[in-house]
Coordinates of C-alpha atoms in Angstrom, one line a residue:
X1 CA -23.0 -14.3 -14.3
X2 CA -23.9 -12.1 -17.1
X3 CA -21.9 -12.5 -20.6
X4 CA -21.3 -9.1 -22.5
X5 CA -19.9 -9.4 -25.9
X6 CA -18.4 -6.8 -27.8
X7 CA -17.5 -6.2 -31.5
X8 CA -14.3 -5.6 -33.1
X9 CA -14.0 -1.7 -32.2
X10 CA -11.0 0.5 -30.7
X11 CA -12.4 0.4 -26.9
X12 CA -11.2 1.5 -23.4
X13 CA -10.4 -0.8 -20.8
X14 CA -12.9 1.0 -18.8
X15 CA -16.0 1.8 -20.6
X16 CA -17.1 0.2 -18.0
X17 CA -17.0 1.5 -14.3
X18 CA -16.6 0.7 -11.0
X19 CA -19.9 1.3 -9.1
X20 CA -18.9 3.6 -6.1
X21 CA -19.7 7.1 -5.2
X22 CA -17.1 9.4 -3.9
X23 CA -15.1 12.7 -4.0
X24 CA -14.3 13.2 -8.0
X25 CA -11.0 13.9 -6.8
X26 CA -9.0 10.7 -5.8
X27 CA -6.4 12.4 -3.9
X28 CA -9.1 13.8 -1.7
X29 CA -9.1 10.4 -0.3
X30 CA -7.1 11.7 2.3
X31 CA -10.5 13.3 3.5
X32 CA -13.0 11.0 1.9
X33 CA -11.6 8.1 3.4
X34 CA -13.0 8.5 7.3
X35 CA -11.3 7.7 10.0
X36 CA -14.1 5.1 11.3
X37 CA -13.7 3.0 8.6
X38 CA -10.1 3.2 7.5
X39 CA -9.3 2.0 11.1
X40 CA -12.0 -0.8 10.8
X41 CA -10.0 -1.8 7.4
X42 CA -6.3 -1.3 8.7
X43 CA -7.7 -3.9 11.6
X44 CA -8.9 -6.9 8.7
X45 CA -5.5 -6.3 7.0
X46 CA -3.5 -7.4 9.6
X47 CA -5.6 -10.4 10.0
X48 CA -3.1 -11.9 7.1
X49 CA 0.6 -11.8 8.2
X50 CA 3.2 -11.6 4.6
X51 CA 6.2 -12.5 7.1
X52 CA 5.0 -16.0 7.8
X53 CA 6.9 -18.2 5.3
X54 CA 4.0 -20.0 2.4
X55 CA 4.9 -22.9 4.0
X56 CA 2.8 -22.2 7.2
X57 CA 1.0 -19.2 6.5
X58 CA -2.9 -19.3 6.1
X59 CA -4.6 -17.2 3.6
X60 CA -6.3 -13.6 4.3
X61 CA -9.6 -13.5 5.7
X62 CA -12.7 -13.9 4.4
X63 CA -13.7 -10.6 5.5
X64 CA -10.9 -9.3 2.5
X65 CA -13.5 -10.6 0.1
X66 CA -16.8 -9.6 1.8
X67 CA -16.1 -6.7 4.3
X68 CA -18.0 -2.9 2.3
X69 CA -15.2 -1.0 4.0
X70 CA -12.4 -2.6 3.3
X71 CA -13.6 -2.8 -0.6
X72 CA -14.0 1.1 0.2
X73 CA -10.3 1.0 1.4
X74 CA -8.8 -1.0 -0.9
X75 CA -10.2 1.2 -3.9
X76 CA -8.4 4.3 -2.5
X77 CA -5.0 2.3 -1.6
X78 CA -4.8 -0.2 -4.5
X79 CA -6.2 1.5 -7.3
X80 CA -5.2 5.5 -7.0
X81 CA -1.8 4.6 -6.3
X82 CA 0.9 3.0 -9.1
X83 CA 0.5 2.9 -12.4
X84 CA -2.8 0.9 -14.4
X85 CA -3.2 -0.1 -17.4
X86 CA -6.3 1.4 -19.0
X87 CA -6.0 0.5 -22.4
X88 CA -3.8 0.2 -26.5
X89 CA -2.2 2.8 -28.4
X90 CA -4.0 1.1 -31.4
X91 CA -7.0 3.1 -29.8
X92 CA -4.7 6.8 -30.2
X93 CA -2.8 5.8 -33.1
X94 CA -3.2 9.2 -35.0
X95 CA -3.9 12.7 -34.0
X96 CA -6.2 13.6 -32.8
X97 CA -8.0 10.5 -31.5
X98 CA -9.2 9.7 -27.9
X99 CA -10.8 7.4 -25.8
X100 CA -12.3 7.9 -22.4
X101 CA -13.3 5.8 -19.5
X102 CA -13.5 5.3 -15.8
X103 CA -11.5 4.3 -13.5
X104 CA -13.4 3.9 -9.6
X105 CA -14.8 7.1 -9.3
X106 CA -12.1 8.5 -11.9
X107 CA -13.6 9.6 -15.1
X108 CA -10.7 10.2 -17.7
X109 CA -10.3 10.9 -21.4
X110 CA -6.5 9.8 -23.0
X111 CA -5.8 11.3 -26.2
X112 CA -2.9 12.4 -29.2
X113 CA -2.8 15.9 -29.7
X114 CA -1.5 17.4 -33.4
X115 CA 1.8 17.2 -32.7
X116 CA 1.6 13.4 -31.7
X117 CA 1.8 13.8 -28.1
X118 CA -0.5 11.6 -25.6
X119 CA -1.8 13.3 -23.1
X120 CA -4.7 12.2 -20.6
X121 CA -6.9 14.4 -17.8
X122 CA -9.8 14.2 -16.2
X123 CA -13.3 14.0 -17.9
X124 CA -14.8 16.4 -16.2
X125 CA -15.9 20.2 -17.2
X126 CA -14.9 22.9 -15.1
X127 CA -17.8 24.3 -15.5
X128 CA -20.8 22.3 -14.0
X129 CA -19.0 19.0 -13.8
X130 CA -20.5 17.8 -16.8
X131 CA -18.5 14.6 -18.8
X132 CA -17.4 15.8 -21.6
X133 CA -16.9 13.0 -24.1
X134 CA -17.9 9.1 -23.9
X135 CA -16.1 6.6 -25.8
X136 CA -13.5 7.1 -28.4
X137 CA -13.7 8.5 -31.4
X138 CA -11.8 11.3 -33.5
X139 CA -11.4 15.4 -32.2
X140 CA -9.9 18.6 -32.5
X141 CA -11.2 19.4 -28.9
X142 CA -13.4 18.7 -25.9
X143 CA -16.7 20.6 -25.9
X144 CA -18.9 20.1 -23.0
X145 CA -22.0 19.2 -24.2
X146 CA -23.8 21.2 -21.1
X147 CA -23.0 24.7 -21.5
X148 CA -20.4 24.8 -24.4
X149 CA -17.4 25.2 -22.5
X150 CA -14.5 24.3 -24.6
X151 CA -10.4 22.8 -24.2
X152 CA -7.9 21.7 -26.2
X153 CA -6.4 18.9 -26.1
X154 CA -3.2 20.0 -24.3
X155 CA -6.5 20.5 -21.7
X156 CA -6.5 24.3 -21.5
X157 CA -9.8 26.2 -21.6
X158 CA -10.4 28.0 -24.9
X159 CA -13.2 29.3 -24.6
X160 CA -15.7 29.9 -21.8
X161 CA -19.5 30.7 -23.2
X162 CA -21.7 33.6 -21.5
X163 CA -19.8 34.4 -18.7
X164 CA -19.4 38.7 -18.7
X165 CA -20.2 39.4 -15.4
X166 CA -18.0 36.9 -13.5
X167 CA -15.2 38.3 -11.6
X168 CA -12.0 36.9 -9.9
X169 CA -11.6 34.1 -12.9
X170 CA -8.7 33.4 -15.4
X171 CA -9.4 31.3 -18.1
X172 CA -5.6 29.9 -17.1
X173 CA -6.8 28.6 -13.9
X174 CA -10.1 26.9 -15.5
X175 CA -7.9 23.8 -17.9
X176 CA -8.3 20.2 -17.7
X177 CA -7.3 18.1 -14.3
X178 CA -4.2 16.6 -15.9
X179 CA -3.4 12.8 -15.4
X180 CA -0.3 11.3 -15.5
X181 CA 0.1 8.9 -18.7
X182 CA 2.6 6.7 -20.7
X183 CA 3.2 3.9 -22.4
X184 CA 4.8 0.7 -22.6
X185 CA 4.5 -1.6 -25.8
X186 CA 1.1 -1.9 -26.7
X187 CA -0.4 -0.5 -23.6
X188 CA -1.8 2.9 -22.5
X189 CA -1.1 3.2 -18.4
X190 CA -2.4 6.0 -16.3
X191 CA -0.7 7.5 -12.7
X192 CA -3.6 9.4 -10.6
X193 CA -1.0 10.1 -7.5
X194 CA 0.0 13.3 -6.8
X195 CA 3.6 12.7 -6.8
X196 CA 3.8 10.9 -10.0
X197 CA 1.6 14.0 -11.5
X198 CA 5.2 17.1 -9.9
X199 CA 6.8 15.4 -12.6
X200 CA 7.3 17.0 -15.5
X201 CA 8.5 14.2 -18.1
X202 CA 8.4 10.0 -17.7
X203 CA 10.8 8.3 -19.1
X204 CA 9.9 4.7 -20.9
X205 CA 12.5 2.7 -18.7
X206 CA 11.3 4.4 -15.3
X207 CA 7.8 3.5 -16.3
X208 CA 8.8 -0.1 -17.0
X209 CA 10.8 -0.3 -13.5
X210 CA 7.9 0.5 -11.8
X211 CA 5.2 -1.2 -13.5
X212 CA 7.3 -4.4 -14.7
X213 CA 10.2 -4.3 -12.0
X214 CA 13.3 -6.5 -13.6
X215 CA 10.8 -8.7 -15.6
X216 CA 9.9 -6.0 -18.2
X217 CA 12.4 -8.2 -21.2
X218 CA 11.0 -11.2 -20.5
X219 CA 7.5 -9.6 -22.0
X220 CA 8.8 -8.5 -25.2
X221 CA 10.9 -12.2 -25.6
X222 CA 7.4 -14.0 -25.6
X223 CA 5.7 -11.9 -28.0
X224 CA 4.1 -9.0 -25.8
X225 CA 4.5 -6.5 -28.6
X226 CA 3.0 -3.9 -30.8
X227 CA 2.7 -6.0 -33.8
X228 CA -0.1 -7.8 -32.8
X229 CA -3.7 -7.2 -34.5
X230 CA -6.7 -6.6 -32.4
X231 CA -9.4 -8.9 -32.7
X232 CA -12.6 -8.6 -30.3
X233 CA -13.5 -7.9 -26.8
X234 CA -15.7 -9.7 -24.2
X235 CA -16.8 -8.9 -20.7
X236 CA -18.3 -10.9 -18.2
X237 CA -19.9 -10.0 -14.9
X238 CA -19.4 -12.1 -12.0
X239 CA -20.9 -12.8 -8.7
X240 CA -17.6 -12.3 -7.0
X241 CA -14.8 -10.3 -5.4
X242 CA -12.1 -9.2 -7.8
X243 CA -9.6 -10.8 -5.9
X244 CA -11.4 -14.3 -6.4
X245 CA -10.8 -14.1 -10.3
X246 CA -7.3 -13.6 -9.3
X247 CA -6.9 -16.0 -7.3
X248 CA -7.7 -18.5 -9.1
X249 CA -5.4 -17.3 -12.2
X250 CA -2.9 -17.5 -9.9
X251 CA -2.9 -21.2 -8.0
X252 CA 0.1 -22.0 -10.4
X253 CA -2.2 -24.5 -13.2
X254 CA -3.5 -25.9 -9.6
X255 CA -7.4 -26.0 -10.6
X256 CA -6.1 -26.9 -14.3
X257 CA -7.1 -30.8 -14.8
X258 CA -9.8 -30.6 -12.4
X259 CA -12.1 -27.6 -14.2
X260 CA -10.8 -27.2 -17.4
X261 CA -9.8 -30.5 -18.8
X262 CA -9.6 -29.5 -22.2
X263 CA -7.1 -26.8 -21.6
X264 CA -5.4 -29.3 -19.5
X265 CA -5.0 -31.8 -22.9
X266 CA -3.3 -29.1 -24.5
X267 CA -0.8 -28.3 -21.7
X268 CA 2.0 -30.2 -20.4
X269 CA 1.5 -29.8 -16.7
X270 CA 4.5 -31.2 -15.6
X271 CA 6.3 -28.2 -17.1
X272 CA 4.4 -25.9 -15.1
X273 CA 6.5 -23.1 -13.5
X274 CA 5.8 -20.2 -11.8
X275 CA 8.7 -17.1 -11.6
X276 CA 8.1 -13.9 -9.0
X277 CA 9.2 -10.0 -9.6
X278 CA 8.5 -7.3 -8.0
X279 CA 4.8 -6.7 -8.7
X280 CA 4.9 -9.2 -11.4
X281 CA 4.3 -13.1 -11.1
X282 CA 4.8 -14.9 -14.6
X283 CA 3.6 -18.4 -14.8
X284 CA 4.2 -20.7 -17.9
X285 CA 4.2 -24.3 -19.8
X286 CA 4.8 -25.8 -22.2
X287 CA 2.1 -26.7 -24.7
X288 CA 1.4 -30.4 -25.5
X289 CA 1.0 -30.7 -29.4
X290 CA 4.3 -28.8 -30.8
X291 CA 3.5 -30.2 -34.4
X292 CA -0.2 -28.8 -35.0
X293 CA 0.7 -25.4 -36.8
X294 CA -3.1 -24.3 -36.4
X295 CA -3.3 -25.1 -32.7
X296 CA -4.5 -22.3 -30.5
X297 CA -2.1 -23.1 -27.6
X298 CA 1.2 -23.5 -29.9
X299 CA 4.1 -24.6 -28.0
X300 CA 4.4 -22.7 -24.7
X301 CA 2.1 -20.6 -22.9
X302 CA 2.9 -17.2 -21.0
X303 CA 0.7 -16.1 -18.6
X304 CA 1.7 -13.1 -16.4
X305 CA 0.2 -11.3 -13.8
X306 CA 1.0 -7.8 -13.0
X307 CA 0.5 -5.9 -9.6
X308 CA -3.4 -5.6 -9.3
X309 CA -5.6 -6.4 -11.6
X310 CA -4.0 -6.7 -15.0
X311 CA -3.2 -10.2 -16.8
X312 CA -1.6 -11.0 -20.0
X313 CA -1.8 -14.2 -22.2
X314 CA 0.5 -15.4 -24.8
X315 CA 0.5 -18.3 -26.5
X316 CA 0.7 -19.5 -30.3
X317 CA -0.4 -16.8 -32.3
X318 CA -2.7 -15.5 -29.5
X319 CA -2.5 -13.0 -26.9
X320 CA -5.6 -12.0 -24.3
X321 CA -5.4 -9.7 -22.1
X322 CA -7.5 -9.9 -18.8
X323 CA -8.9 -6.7 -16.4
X324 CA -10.2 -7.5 -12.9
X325 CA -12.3 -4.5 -12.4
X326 CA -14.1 -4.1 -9.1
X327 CA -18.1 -3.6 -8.8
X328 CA -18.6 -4.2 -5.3
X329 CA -17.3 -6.2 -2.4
X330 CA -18.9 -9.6 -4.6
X331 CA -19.0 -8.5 -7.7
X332 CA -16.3 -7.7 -10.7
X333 CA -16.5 -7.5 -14.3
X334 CA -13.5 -9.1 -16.0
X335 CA -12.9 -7.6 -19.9
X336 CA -11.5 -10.4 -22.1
X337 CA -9.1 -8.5 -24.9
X338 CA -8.3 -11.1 -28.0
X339 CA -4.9 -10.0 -30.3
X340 CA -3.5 -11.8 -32.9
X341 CA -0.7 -12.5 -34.8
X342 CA -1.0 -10.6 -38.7
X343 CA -0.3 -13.9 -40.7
X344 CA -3.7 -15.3 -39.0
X345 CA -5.8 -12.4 -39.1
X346 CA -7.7 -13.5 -42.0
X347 CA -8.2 -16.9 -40.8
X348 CA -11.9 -16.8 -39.8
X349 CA -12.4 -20.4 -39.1
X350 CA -9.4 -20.3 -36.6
X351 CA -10.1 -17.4 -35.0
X352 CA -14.1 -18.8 -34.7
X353 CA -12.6 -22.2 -33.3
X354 CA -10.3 -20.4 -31.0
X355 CA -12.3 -18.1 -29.3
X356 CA -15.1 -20.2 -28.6
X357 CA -12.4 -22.8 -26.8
X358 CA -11.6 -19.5 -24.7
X359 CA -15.2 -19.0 -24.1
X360 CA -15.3 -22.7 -22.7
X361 CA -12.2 -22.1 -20.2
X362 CA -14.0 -18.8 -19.0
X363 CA -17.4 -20.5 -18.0
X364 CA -15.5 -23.0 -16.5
X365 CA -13.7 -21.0 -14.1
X366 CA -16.4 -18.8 -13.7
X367 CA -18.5 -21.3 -11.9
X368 CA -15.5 -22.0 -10.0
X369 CA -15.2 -18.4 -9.1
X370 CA -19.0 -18.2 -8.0
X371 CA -18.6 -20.9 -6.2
X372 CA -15.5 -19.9 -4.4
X373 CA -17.2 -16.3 -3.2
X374 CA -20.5 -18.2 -2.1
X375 CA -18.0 -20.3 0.3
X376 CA -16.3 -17.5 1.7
X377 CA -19.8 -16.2 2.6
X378 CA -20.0 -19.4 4.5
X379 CA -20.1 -19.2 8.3
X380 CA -17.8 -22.4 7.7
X381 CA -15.0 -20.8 6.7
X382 CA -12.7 -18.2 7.5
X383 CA -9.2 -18.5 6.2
X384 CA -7.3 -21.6 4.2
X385 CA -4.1 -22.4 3.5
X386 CA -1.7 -22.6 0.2
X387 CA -0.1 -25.5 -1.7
X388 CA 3.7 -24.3 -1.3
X389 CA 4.8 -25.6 -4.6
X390 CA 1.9 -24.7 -6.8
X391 CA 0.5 -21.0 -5.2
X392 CA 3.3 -19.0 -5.1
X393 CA 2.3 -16.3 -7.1
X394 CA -1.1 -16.1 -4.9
X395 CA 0.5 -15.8 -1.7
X396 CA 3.0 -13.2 -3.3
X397 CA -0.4 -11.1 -5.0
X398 CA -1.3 -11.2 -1.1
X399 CA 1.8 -10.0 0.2
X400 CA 2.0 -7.1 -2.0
X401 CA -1.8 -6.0 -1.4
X402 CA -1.3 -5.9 2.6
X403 CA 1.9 -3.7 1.5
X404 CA -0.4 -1.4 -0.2
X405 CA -3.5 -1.4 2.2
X406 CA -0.9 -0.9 5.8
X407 CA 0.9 1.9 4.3

């Protein structure tokens, strides 16, 4: 495991990137993805059956947490389809700011233009292919840095260097790739299908019916909102498959007083429950010291998990959010986001005390995490089972990934 902190700064979710090499297209997938593989994959996925009731069915393969191609598959099925959250509009707040990141083999920059509106494409010159910006920062246009090609930040090409000569071109046809982006509370989400990208305007409440199905209100009652400060950022890369980390978020408190007994003190486990959506599992309890004003838990805690990789933490003043990003078949990075109520902002000593009781919990289950993949590796295992009354929001997160990878 390798700890990677980073300072308070206005960051992308994916600064960081998934290590795979393909088309720089993702709906070329169609033609990337070959046949000899995406049969191999289809074959694994239908190793795990979603129609058998939780009360008898086993759990995926292992091979769905080892197997190169169906990592390869799963990329192209689960993360170029739907809508993903990529990072805050603290980070475009005012014109003319940007920030840019990657996404599997997706460079993308998302920015505000003059007038205020957010638009995102692909990072990518026309030209030569060169990137054209890296991190985030303040612009009044993208100039490639190779050969001076320059575009606006409605993405249209303004001005092409040293090219008399060329024939058959129209600076028209040379923009940007667009990418489909919007918003919903504090979060920036992008869209790379095809479909999603015919359409001319997305509206908030379709956004929200897709991404957060019916459970999009419950968010904003507990506190997932725009008035929360943003504190710090930290990433950790572990020696596992994404789908471990969530996994384990998602056993329902299960793990709880066994790993993380300190969290556990804090929690009343009785009052665990777990409530499924759509593409949206939200687990929550209630916390166990009601009268401490300065504890970190407060009195309930919110933890929901939406369709892939994306989780979100509220509780007392706090709120973390929590990327799965893949690296390999057994190995993810998982970026830690810290927010904060405004009254506490200024509170150093709580926010010290706090995050380094966070930083405890995330060791913790990262050894358990580890430890799980280095199991699955095991020729002694293959598949497990579920606790019905505890992992209900794991064998749904497994249900809708085989709905993803079949179709």
């Amino acid at each position: 495991m390798t700890l990677l902190l980073k300072p308070i700064t206005r960051l992308s979710l994916f600064q960081t990137h998934f290590q795979i090499n393909n088309n720089n297209n993702p709906r070329a997938r169609e033609t990337s993805v070959s046949c000899s593989w995406s049969h191999g994959a289809h074959k694994i996925v239908r190793e795990f059956d979603p129609k058998i009731p939780i009360e008898k069915a086993i759990t995926p393969p292992s091979s769905w947490y080892t197997d190169p191609s169906f990592y390869a598959f799963e990329l192209d099925r689960v993360f170029y389809r739907g809508w993903q959250a990529v990072g805050y509009t603290e980070q475009i707040q005012e014109p003319r700011d940007f920030f840019s990141g990657r996404l599997g083999n997706v460079e993308f920059v998302v920015c505000r233009d003059d007038n205020g509106k957010i638009a995102a494409f692909h990072n990518v010159c026309r030209h030569h292919a060169s990137l054209l910006v890296s991190g985030s920062g303040k612009t009044s246009c993208f100039t490639c840095p190779y050969h001076g090609w320059t575009y606006g930040l409605n993405g249209e090409l303004r001005k092409a260097t040293r090219i008399s000569g060329i024939e058959d071109f129209s600076i028209n046809d040379f923009g940007l790739v667009p990418i489909k982006v919007a918003t919903w509370g504090p979060f920036v989400i992008l869209n790379m299908d095809n479909e999603i990208l015919q359409k001319d305007n997305i509206d908030t409440d379709n956004v929200a019916s897709e991404w957060l199905g019916s459970s999009s209100e419950l968010f904003s009652l507990n506190g997932v909102d725009t008035t929360l400060t943003y504190v710090c950022r930290r990433e950790y890369i572990i020696e596992c498959n994404w789908k471990v980390f969530c996994d384990n978020y998602l056993d329902g408190g299960y793990h709880v007083p066994f790993a993380h007994k300190g969290l556990a003190s804090g929690l009343s486990l009785d009052s665990y429950t777990t409530s499924i959506f759509e593409k949206v599992s939200i687990q929550s309890a209630e916390g166990g010291s009601k009268e401490k004003e300065d504890d970190r838990l407060g009195s309930k805690a919110f933890y929901a998990f939406i369709y892939p990789n994306f989780m979100i933490n509220r509780y007392g003043p706090w709120m973390d959010t929590n990327l799965a990003i893949p690296l390999g078949p057994r190995k993810c990075l998982v970026v830690f986001d810290y927010f904060l109520e405004a009254s506490f902002k200024d509170d150093k000593a709580f926010i010290e005390r706090s995050l380094a009781d966070s930083e405890k919990v995330q060791m913790e289950d990262i050894r358990l995490c580890e430890g799980v993949q280095k199991g699955i590796e095991s020729p002694a295992y293959s598949t497990g089972r579920y606790a019905p009354n505890v992992e209900k929001a794991m064998h749904h997160f497994h249900c809708l990934l085989y709905d993803n990878l079949i179709n």
